PDB file of C-alpha atoms in Angstrom:
ATOM      1  CA  MET L 232       0.000   0.000   0.000  1.00 58.00           C
ATOM      2  CA  THR L 233       1.198   3.493  -0.848  1.00 67.00           C
ATOM      3  CA  ARG L 234       2.012   5.974   1.863  1.00 79.00           C
ATOM      4  CA  ILE L 235       0.682   9.420   1.022  1.00 73.00           C
ATOM      5  CA  THR L 236       3.032  12.020   2.335  1.00 72.00           C
ATOM      6  CA  GLY L 237       2.213  15.685   2.622  1.00 64.00           C
ATOM      7  CA  VAL L 238       4.534  18.579   3.259  1.00 57.00           C
ATOM      8  CA  ILE L 239       3.770  20.916   6.098  1.00 56.00           C
ATOM      9  CA  ALA L 240       3.791  24.023   3.962  1.00 47.00           C
ATOM     10  CA  SER L 241       4.479  26.618   6.607  1.00 45.00           C
ATOM     11  CA  GLY L 242       5.591  26.853  10.170  1.00 47.00           C
ATOM     12  CA  GLU L 243       8.877  26.314  11.818  1.00 50.00           C
ATOM     13  CA  THR L 244       9.722  22.776  10.711  1.00 54.00           C
ATOM     14  CA  GLY L 245       8.848  22.544   7.025  1.00 62.00           C
ATOM     15  CA  ARG L 246       9.094  18.766   7.349  1.00 67.00           C
ATOM     16  CA  ALA L 247       7.306  16.115   5.341  1.00 77.00           C
ATOM     17  CA  ARG L 248       4.838  13.903   7.180  1.00 82.00           C
ATOM     18  CA  ILE L 249       3.032  10.696   6.394  1.00 90.00           C
ATOM     19  CA  PHE L 250      -0.678  11.483   6.476  1.00 92.00           C
ATOM     20  CA  TRP L 251      -2.318   8.460   4.884  1.00 94.00           C
ATOM     21  CA  ILE L 252      -1.508   4.806   4.336  1.00 94.00           C
ATOM     22  CA  GLY L 253      -3.453   2.820   1.747  1.00 92.00           C
ATOM     23  CA  ALA L 254      -5.979   5.600   1.148  1.00 92.00           C
ATOM     24  CA  GLU L 255      -5.770   6.109  -2.621  1.00 91.00           C
ATOM     25  CA  ARG L 256      -9.347   5.003  -3.327  1.00 92.00           C
ATOM     26  CA  LEU L 257     -10.752   6.826  -0.296  1.00 94.00           C
ATOM     27  CA  LEU L 258      -9.170  10.111  -1.340  1.00 92.00           C
ATOM     28  CA  ALA L 259     -10.211   9.716  -4.971  1.00 92.00           C
ATOM     29  CA  GLN L 260     -13.842   9.300  -3.905  1.00 93.00           C
ATOM     30  CA  LEU L 261     -13.861  11.867  -1.116  1.00 94.00           C
ATOM     31  CA  SER L 262     -17.066  13.844  -0.622  1.00 94.00           C
ATOM     32  CA  ARG L 263     -16.915  17.631  -0.808  1.00 93.00           C
ATOM     33  CA  VAL L 264     -18.352  17.997   2.712  1.00 94.00           C
ATOM     34  CA  THR L 265     -17.199  15.694   5.508  1.00 95.00           C
ATOM     35  CA  VAL L 266     -18.944  15.759   8.880  1.00 93.00           C
ATOM     36  CA  PHE L 267     -17.283  14.312  11.977  1.00 94.00           C
ATOM     37  CA  CYS L 268     -19.579  13.384  14.853  1.00 92.00           C
ATOM     38  CA  GLY L 269     -19.249  10.978  17.760  1.00 88.00           C
ATOM     39  CA  GLY L 270     -19.724  10.354  21.434  1.00 83.00           C
ATOM     40  CA  TYR L 271     -18.086  12.460  24.131  1.00 80.00           C
ATOM     41  CA  GLY L 272     -14.380  11.673  24.401  1.00 84.00           C
ATOM     42  CA  SER L 273     -14.248   9.793  21.106  1.00 90.00           C
ATOM     43  CA  GLY L 274     -11.479  12.058  19.824  1.00 91.00           C
ATOM     44  CA  LYS L 275     -13.534  13.266  16.865  1.00 91.00           C
ATOM     45  CA  THR L 276     -12.047  16.770  16.971  1.00 92.00           C
ATOM     46  CA  GLU L 277      -8.505  15.414  16.836  1.00 93.00           C
ATOM     47  CA  VAL L 278      -9.550  13.336  13.834  1.00 96.00           C
ATOM     48  CA  ALA L 279     -11.267  16.298  12.125  1.00 95.00           C
ATOM     49  CA  VAL L 280      -8.253  18.563  12.636  1.00 94.00           C
ATOM     50  CA  ASN L 281      -5.762  15.987  11.330  1.00 95.00           C
ATOM     51  CA  PHE L 282      -8.080  15.167   8.402  1.00 97.00           C
ATOM     52  CA  ALA L 283      -8.186  18.849   7.411  1.00 96.00           C
ATOM     53  CA  LEU L 284      -4.413  19.211   7.720  1.00 93.00           C
ATOM     54  CA  ALA L 285      -3.881  16.076   5.620  1.00 93.00           C
ATOM     55  CA  LEU L 286      -5.979  17.482   2.772  1.00 94.00           C
ATOM     56  CA  ALA L 287      -4.328  20.902   2.950  1.00 92.00           C
ATOM     57  CA  ALA L 288      -0.853  19.355   2.962  1.00 88.00           C
ATOM     58  CA  VAL L 289      -1.399  17.830  -0.478  1.00 86.00           C
ATOM     59  CA  GLY L 290      -2.614  21.078  -1.976  1.00 88.00           C
ATOM     60  CA  HIS L 291      -6.380  21.140  -1.505  1.00 93.00           C
ATOM     61  CA  ARG L 292      -8.373  24.157  -0.387  1.00 95.00           C
ATOM     62  CA  VAL L 293      -9.851  23.162   2.980  1.00 96.00           C
ATOM     63  CA  ARG L 294     -12.255  24.966   5.285  1.00 95.00           C
ATOM     64  CA  LEU L 295     -12.919  23.612   8.761  1.00 95.00           C
ATOM     65  CA  ALA L 296     -15.950  24.756  10.742  1.00 91.00           C
ATOM     66  CA  ASP L 297     -16.038  24.313  14.504  1.00 88.00           C
ATOM     67  CA  LEU L 298     -19.691  23.483  15.218  1.00 84.00           C
ATOM     68  CA  ASP L 299     -19.160  21.944  18.642  1.00 76.00           C
ATOM     69  CA  ILE L 300     -21.732  23.607  20.885  1.00 66.00           C
ATOM     70  CA  VAL L 301     -21.557  20.902  23.559  1.00 62.00           C
ATOM     71  CA  ASN L 302     -17.990  20.461  24.715  1.00 64.00           C
ATOM     72  CA  LEU L 303     -16.151  23.500  26.082  1.00 61.00           C
ATOM     73  CA  TYR L 304     -12.803  21.745  25.888  1.00 61.00           C
ATOM     74  CA  PHE L 305     -10.712  20.144  23.136  1.00 64.00           C
ATOM     75  CA  ARG L 306     -12.541  22.019  20.382  1.00 75.00           C
ATOM     76  CA  SER L 307     -10.942  22.676  17.004  1.00 77.00           C
ATOM     77  CA  ARG L 308     -11.073  26.415  17.649  1.00 80.00           C
ATOM     78  CA  GLU L 309      -8.345  25.851  20.275  1.00 82.00           C
ATOM     79  CA  VAL L 310      -5.848  25.045  17.510  1.00 88.00           C
ATOM     80  CA  ARG L 311      -7.095  27.596  14.971  1.00 89.00           C
ATOM     81  CA  ASP L 312      -3.672  29.273  14.753  1.00 89.00           C
ATOM     82  CA  VAL L 313      -1.988  25.953  13.952  1.00 90.00           C
ATOM     83  CA  LEU L 314      -4.585  25.174  11.293  1.00 92.00           C
ATOM     84  CA  ARG L 315      -4.277  28.593   9.692  1.00 92.00           C
ATOM     85  CA  ALA L 316      -0.485  28.364   9.687  1.00 91.00           C
ATOM     86  CA  HIS L 317      -0.807  25.178   7.652  1.00 91.00           C
ATOM     87  CA  GLY L 318      -3.229  26.583   5.096  1.00 92.00           C
ATOM     88  CA  VAL L 319      -6.601  25.510   6.543  1.00 94.00           C
ATOM     89  CA  GLU L 320      -9.302  28.199   6.588  1.00 94.00           C
ATOM     90  CA  VAL L 321     -10.978  28.073  10.006  1.00 93.00           C
ATOM     91  CA  LEU L 322     -14.604  29.097  10.446  1.00 90.00           C
ATOM     92  CA  VAL L 323     -15.224  29.957  14.092  1.00 82.00           C
ATOM     93  CA  PRO L 324     -17.248  32.584  15.978  1.00 73.00           C
ATOM     94  CA  ALA L 325     -15.749  36.055  16.294  1.00 68.00           C
ATOM     95  CA  GLU L 326     -13.057  36.348  18.946  1.00 66.00           C
ATOM     96  CA  PRO L 327     -15.312  37.846  21.730  1.00 58.00           C
ATOM     97  CA  LEU L 328     -17.708  34.878  21.299  1.00 61.00           C
ATOM     98  CA  LEU L 329     -15.153  32.092  21.069  1.00 60.00           C
ATOM     99  CA  ARG L 330     -15.824  30.836  24.594  1.00 62.00           C
ATOM    100  CA  ALA L 331     -19.497  31.774  24.860  1.00 62.00           C
ATOM    101  CA  ASP L 332     -21.716  29.087  26.375  1.00 59.00           C
ATOM    102  CA  THR L 333     -24.489  29.739  23.835  1.00 60.00           C
ATOM    103  CA  PRO L 334     -24.595  28.203  20.348  1.00 60.00           C
ATOM    104  CA  VAL L 335     -22.919  30.488  17.834  1.00 65.00           C
ATOM    105  CA  VAL L 336     -22.659  29.457  14.188  1.00 70.00           C
ATOM    106  CA  PRO L 337     -20.730  31.841  11.933  1.00 73.00           C
ATOM    107  CA  PRO L 338     -22.854  32.790   8.883  1.00 76.00           C
ATOM    108  CA  GLU L 339     -20.037  31.865   6.509  1.00 83.00           C
ATOM    109  CA  VAL L 340     -20.378  28.181   7.483  1.00 85.00           C
ATOM    110  CA  LYS L 341     -23.602  27.716   5.542  1.00 83.00           C
ATOM    111  CA  GLY L 342     -22.052  29.549   2.603  1.00 84.00           C
ATOM    112  CA  ALA L 343     -19.056  27.221   2.637  1.00 87.00           C
ATOM    113  CA  VAL L 344     -21.342  24.180   2.694  1.00 86.00           C
ATOM    114  CA  GLU L 345     -23.295  25.485  -0.301  1.00 84.00           C
ATOM    115  CA  GLU L 346     -20.268  26.529  -2.367  1.00 83.00           C
ATOM    116  CA  SER L 347     -18.574  24.052  -4.678  1.00 79.00           C
ATOM    117  CA  GLY L 348     -14.902  24.999  -4.299  1.00 85.00           C
ATOM    118  CA  GLY L 349     -12.596  22.864  -2.158  1.00 92.00           C
ATOM    119  CA  PHE L 350     -13.357  20.601   0.774  1.00 96.00           C
ATOM    120  CA  VAL L 351     -15.356  21.478   3.886  1.00 95.00           C
ATOM    121  CA  VAL L 352     -14.864  19.707   7.223  1.00 95.00           C
ATOM    122  CA  LEU L 353     -17.524  20.078   9.917  1.00 93.00           C
ATOM    123  CA  ASP L 354     -16.556  19.282  13.511  1.00 91.00           C
ATOM    124  CA  VAL L 355     -19.898  18.642  15.239  1.00 87.00           C
ATOM    125  CA  GLY L 356     -20.652  18.345  18.970  1.00 74.00           C
ATOM    126  CA  GLY L 357     -20.377  14.922  20.478  1.00 64.00           C
ATOM    127  CA  ASP L 358     -23.925  13.668  20.999  1.00 68.00           C
ATOM    128  CA  PRO L 359     -27.446  13.989  19.533  1.00 69.00           C
ATOM    129  CA  VAL L 360     -27.822  17.427  21.130  1.00 69.00           C
ATOM    130  CA  GLY L 361     -24.732  18.670  19.350  1.00 68.00           C
ATOM    131  CA  ALA L 362     -25.767  17.041  16.096  1.00 72.00           C
ATOM    132  CA  ARG L 363     -28.973  19.089  15.975  1.00 74.00           C
ATOM    133  CA  ILE L 364     -26.942  21.942  14.560  1.00 75.00           C
ATOM    134  CA  LEU L 365     -26.702  19.952  11.331  1.00 78.00           C
ATOM    135  CA  ALA L 366     -30.435  20.072  10.823  1.00 75.00           C
ATOM    136  CA  GLY L 367     -30.211  23.647   9.554  1.00 73.00           C
ATOM    137  CA  MET L 368     -27.780  22.578   6.853  1.00 72.00           C
ATOM    138  CA  ALA L 369     -29.340  19.289   5.843  1.00 68.00           C
ATOM    139  CA  THR L 370     -31.067  20.857   2.847  1.00 72.00           C
ATOM    140  CA  SER L 371     -27.876  22.566   1.631  1.00 70.00           C
ATOM    141  CA  VAL L 372     -26.137  19.421   0.400  1.00 72.00           C
ATOM    142  CA  THR L 373     -27.214  16.457  -1.675  1.00 75.00           C
ATOM    143  CA  GLU L 374     -26.748  12.879  -0.502  1.00 72.00           C
ATOM    144  CA  THR L 375     -23.838  12.423  -2.903  1.00 75.00           C
ATOM    145  CA  ASP L 376     -22.116  15.597  -1.749  1.00 87.00           C
ATOM    146  CA  TYR L 377     -21.348  14.742   1.863  1.00 91.00           C
ATOM    147  CA  SER L 378     -20.140  12.040   4.221  1.00 94.00           C
ATOM    148  CA  ASN L 379     -21.221  11.937   7.853  1.00 94.00           C
ATOM    149  CA  LEU L 380     -18.548   9.982   9.715  1.00 96.00           C
ATOM    150  CA  PHE L 381     -19.171   8.676  13.232  1.00 96.00           C
ATOM    151  CA  VAL L 382     -15.947   8.396  15.229  1.00 96.00           C
ATOM    152  CA  VAL L 383     -15.815   5.151  17.235  1.00 96.00           C
ATOM    153  CA  ASN L 384     -13.709   4.756  20.362  1.00 96.00           C
ATOM    154  CA  SER L 385     -14.274   1.362  21.989  1.00 96.00           C
ATOM    155  CA  ARG L 386     -12.823   2.706  25.269  1.00 95.00           C
ATOM    156  CA  ARG L 387     -15.606   5.188  25.921  1.00 93.00           C
ATOM    157  CA  PRO L 388     -18.730   4.185  27.877  1.00 91.00           C
ATOM    158  CA  PHE L 389     -21.303   5.182  25.249  1.00 89.00           C
ATOM    159  CA  THR L 390     -19.557   3.266  22.464  1.00 93.00           C
ATOM    160  CA  ASP L 391     -18.005   0.257  24.149  1.00 95.00           C
ATOM    161  CA  THR L 392     -20.437  -2.215  22.566  1.00 97.00           C
ATOM    162  CA  ALA L 393     -21.883  -2.586  19.091  1.00 98.00           C
ATOM    163  CA  GLU L 394     -25.401  -2.145  20.462  1.00 97.00           C
ATOM    164  CA  LYS L 395     -24.643   1.156  22.193  1.00 96.00           C
ATOM    165  CA  THR L 396     -22.705   2.451  19.198  1.00 97.00           C
ATOM    166  CA  THR L 397     -25.449   1.548  16.739  1.00 97.00           C
ATOM    167  CA  ARG L 398     -28.049   3.192  18.983  1.00 95.00           C
ATOM    168  CA  LEU L 399     -26.045   6.441  19.195  1.00 94.00           C
ATOM    169  CA  ILE L 400     -25.450   6.478  15.435  1.00 95.00           C
ATOM    170  CA  ALA L 401     -29.185   6.100  14.806  1.00 94.00           C
ATOM    171  CA  GLU L 402     -30.062   8.856  17.291  1.00 92.00           C
ATOM    172  CA  ILE L 403     -27.585  11.325  15.760  1.00 89.00           C
ATOM    173  CA  GLY L 404     -28.967  10.630  12.299  1.00 88.00           C
ATOM    174  CA  ARG L 405     -32.533  11.076  13.529  1.00 89.00           C
ATOM    175  CA  VAL L 406     -32.069  14.457  15.226  1.00 86.00           C
ATOM    176  CA  SER L 407     -29.751  15.928  12.611  1.00 85.00           C
ATOM    177  CA  GLY L 408     -31.536  14.770   9.481  1.00 85.00           C
ATOM    178  CA  VAL L 409     -28.114  13.819   8.130  1.00 87.00           C
ATOM    179  CA  PRO L 410     -27.711  10.038   8.421  1.00 91.00           C
ATOM    180  CA  VAL L 411     -24.319   8.645   9.374  1.00 94.00           C
ATOM    181  CA  THR L 412     -22.710   7.170   6.262  1.00 95.00           C
ATOM    182  CA  ALA L 413     -19.655   5.400   7.718  1.00 98.00           C
ATOM    183  CA  THR L 414     -17.547   4.995  10.844  1.00 98.00           C
ATOM    184  CA  VAL L 415     -13.996   6.039  11.678  1.00 98.00           C
ATOM    185  CA  VAL L 416     -12.106   3.785  14.085  1.00 98.00           C
ATOM    186  CA  ASN L 417     -10.317   6.007  16.593  1.00 97.00           C
ATOM    187  CA  SER L 418     -10.033   3.601  19.504  1.00 95.00           C
ATOM    188  CA  HIS L 419      -7.457   4.907  21.941  1.00 92.00           C
ATOM    189  CA  LEU L 420      -6.428   5.500  25.538  1.00 91.00           C
ATOM    190  CA  ILE L 421      -4.184   8.480  24.720  1.00 85.00           C
ATOM    191  CA  ASP L 422      -0.673   7.599  25.956  1.00 87.00           C
ATOM    192  CA  GLU L 423      -1.741   4.118  27.088  1.00 91.00           C
ATOM    193  CA  THR L 424      -2.980   3.078  23.649  1.00 93.00           C
ATOM    194  CA  THR L 425      -1.673  -0.270  22.415  1.00 95.00           C
ATOM    195  CA  THR L 426      -2.036  -2.115  19.122  1.00 96.00           C
ATOM    196  CA  ALA L 427      -4.671  -4.250  20.858  1.00 97.00           C
ATOM    197  CA  THR L 428      -6.694  -1.103  21.617  1.00 97.00           C
ATOM    198  CA  ILE L 429      -6.768  -0.179  17.934  1.00 97.00           C
ATOM    199  CA  GLN L 430      -7.629  -3.716  16.843  1.00 97.00           C
ATOM    200  CA  GLU L 431     -10.411  -3.836  19.445  1.00 97.00           C
ATOM    201  CA  GLY L 432     -11.918  -0.728  17.842  1.00 97.00           C
ATOM    202  CA  ILE L 433     -11.758  -2.308  14.394  1.00 98.00           C
ATOM    203  CA  GLU L 434     -13.574  -5.399  15.648  1.00 98.00           C
ATOM    204  CA  LEU L 435     -16.240  -3.234  17.298  1.00 98.00           C
ATOM    205  CA  ALA L 436     -16.798  -1.244  14.100  1.00 98.00           C
ATOM    206  CA  ARG L 437     -17.045  -4.476  12.122  1.00 98.00           C
ATOM    207  CA  ALA L 438     -19.759  -5.662  14.493  1.00 98.00           C
ATOM    208  CA  VAL L 439     -21.597  -2.358  13.962  1.00 98.00           C
ATOM    209  CA  GLU L 440     -21.331  -2.891  10.213  1.00 98.00           C
ATOM    210  CA  GLN L 441     -22.772  -6.387  10.463  1.00 97.00           C
ATOM    211  CA  GLY L 442     -25.780  -5.098  12.368  1.00 96.00           C
ATOM    212  CA  SER L 443     -26.413  -1.807  10.606  1.00 97.00           C
ATOM    213  CA  GLY L 444     -24.712  -1.959   7.211  1.00 97.00           C
ATOM    214  CA  ILE L 445     -22.683   1.155   8.089  1.00 98.00           C
ATOM    215  CA  GLY L 446     -19.123   0.336   7.080  1.00 98.00           C
ATOM    216  CA  ILE L 447     -15.693   1.586   8.090  1.00 98.00           C
ATOM    217  CA  SER L 448     -14.304   4.605   6.196  1.00 98.00           C
ATOM    218  CA  PHE L 449     -10.838   4.628   7.740  1.00 97.00           C
ATOM    219  CA  VAL L 450      -8.801   3.839  10.842  1.00 98.00           C
ATOM    220  CA  THR L 451      -6.625   6.306  12.749  1.00 97.00           C
ATOM    221  CA  VAL L 452      -3.199   5.544  14.174  1.00 96.00           C
ATOM    222  CA  GLU L 453      -1.068   7.958  16.134  1.00 94.00           C
ATOM    223  CA  GLU L 454       2.231   8.714  14.418  1.00 92.00           C
ATOM    224  CA  ARG L 455       4.306   7.273  17.263  1.00 92.00           C
ATOM    225  CA  MET L 456       2.651   3.852  16.864  1.00 93.00           C
ATOM    226  CA  LEU L 457       3.493   3.287  13.209  1.00 92.00           C
ATOM    227  CA  GLY L 458       6.432   1.133  14.267  1.00 91.00           C
ATOM    228  CA  SER L 459       4.242  -1.309  16.194  1.00 95.00           C
ATOM    229  CA  PHE L 460       0.834  -1.301  14.454  1.00 95.00           C
ATOM    230  CA  ASP L 461       0.622  -2.933  11.030  1.00 94.00           C
ATOM    231  CA  ALA L 462      -1.163  -0.058   9.318  1.00 93.00           C
ATOM    232  CA  ALA L 463      -0.616  -1.390   5.807  1.00 91.00           C
ATOM    233  CA  GLY L 464      -2.006  -4.782   6.778  1.00 92.00           C
ATOM    234  CA  CYS L 465      -5.070  -3.759   8.773  1.00 94.00           C
ATOM    235  CA  GLY L 466      -7.357  -3.893   5.744  1.00 95.00           C
ATOM    236  CA  TYR L 467      -8.536  -0.271   5.836  1.00 96.00           C
ATOM    237  CA  PRO L 468      -7.198   3.167   4.865  1.00 95.00           C
ATOM    238  CA  VAL L 469      -5.243   4.684   7.747  1.00 96.00           C
ATOM    239  CA  LEU L 470      -5.045   8.358   8.736  1.00 96.00           C
ATOM    240  CA  VAL L 471      -1.857   9.033  10.681  1.00 95.00           C
ATOM    241  CA  LEU L 472      -2.532  11.345  13.627  1.00 94.00           C
ATOM    242  CA  SER L 473      -0.290  13.872  15.284  1.00 90.00           C
ATOM    243  CA  ARG L 474      -1.754  15.011  18.599  1.00 84.00           C
ATOM    244  CA  LEU L 475      -2.620  18.699  18.561  1.00 84.00           C
ATOM    245  CA  LEU L 476      -5.345  18.985  21.192  1.00 71.00           C
ATOM    246  CA  LEU L 477      -3.315  18.733  24.338  1.00 66.00           C
ATOM    247  CA  LYS L 478      -4.089  18.899  28.019  1.00 59.00           C
ATOM    248  CA  PRO L 479      -3.096  22.207  29.672  1.00 57.00           C
ATOM    249  CA  TRP L 480       0.047  20.719  31.189  1.00 55.00           C
ATOM    250  CA  GLU L 481       1.088  19.294  27.822  1.00 63.00           C
ATOM    251  CA  GLU L 482       0.828  22.549  25.888  1.00 59.00           C
ATOM    252  CA  GLY L 483       4.101  23.761  24.464  1.00 55.00           C
ATOM    253  CA  GLY L 484       5.335  20.165  24.180  1.00 46.00           C
ATOM    254  CA  ALA L 485       6.864  18.516  21.174  1.00 41.00           C
ATOM    255  CA  ASN L 486       3.546  17.325  19.752  1.00 41.00           C
ATOM    256  CA  ARG L 487       2.175  20.781  18.947  1.00 46.00           C
ATOM    257  CA  LYS L 488       3.608  21.411  15.509  1.00 45.00           C
TER     258      LYS L 488
END
């Protein structure tokens, strides 16, 4: 399988990074609008941010909209400067409203969804309440124009079984009016993640597929684990993650690049 490497176009390092492994077909068939949703703590924002960076690194125009109105922490707006430095256009509320506890959706988000140029990534709040924000945009895209990807982490209480995961997927689709089209396996325990943790997530997502018909879009693997996890042999496209959303005591560390 081919490794797709992108160059970090700006910033202090200018280094090349592996972003995808075995993802040629996935990228060739990518929808113009990609929605990331998932249960609390699934890591969907980390996935959305890395997904946007991966597209920008190979030359695409990418706009990322932070639509998380549920979680006050680990939102994509927290790394907006990093995203902008690497060529991603970030759609977030105006600076005085960035940390408001009321839902604020910048008007340019709907415009980006309706326009045809480039890719749009929507980072949506982590439960059916957060997914309601999609309802206002459901009529702006056709079924062939978007993917709604549910991020699965088998080590979170609301998605630790196929039954719970399938139930949450159905509920998000019902309240948003935008059915989930595929899953993303992002099973992890942050620094305690092992290859078994990732494989456990793949098996869980396969069980969801057997029961619901909703298949796996891709699997995520943190960059540091490429030496131990057989990404090329796992049977799915792999997005290689670099952690950007750090805990307060981790900020300023080597991972923020």
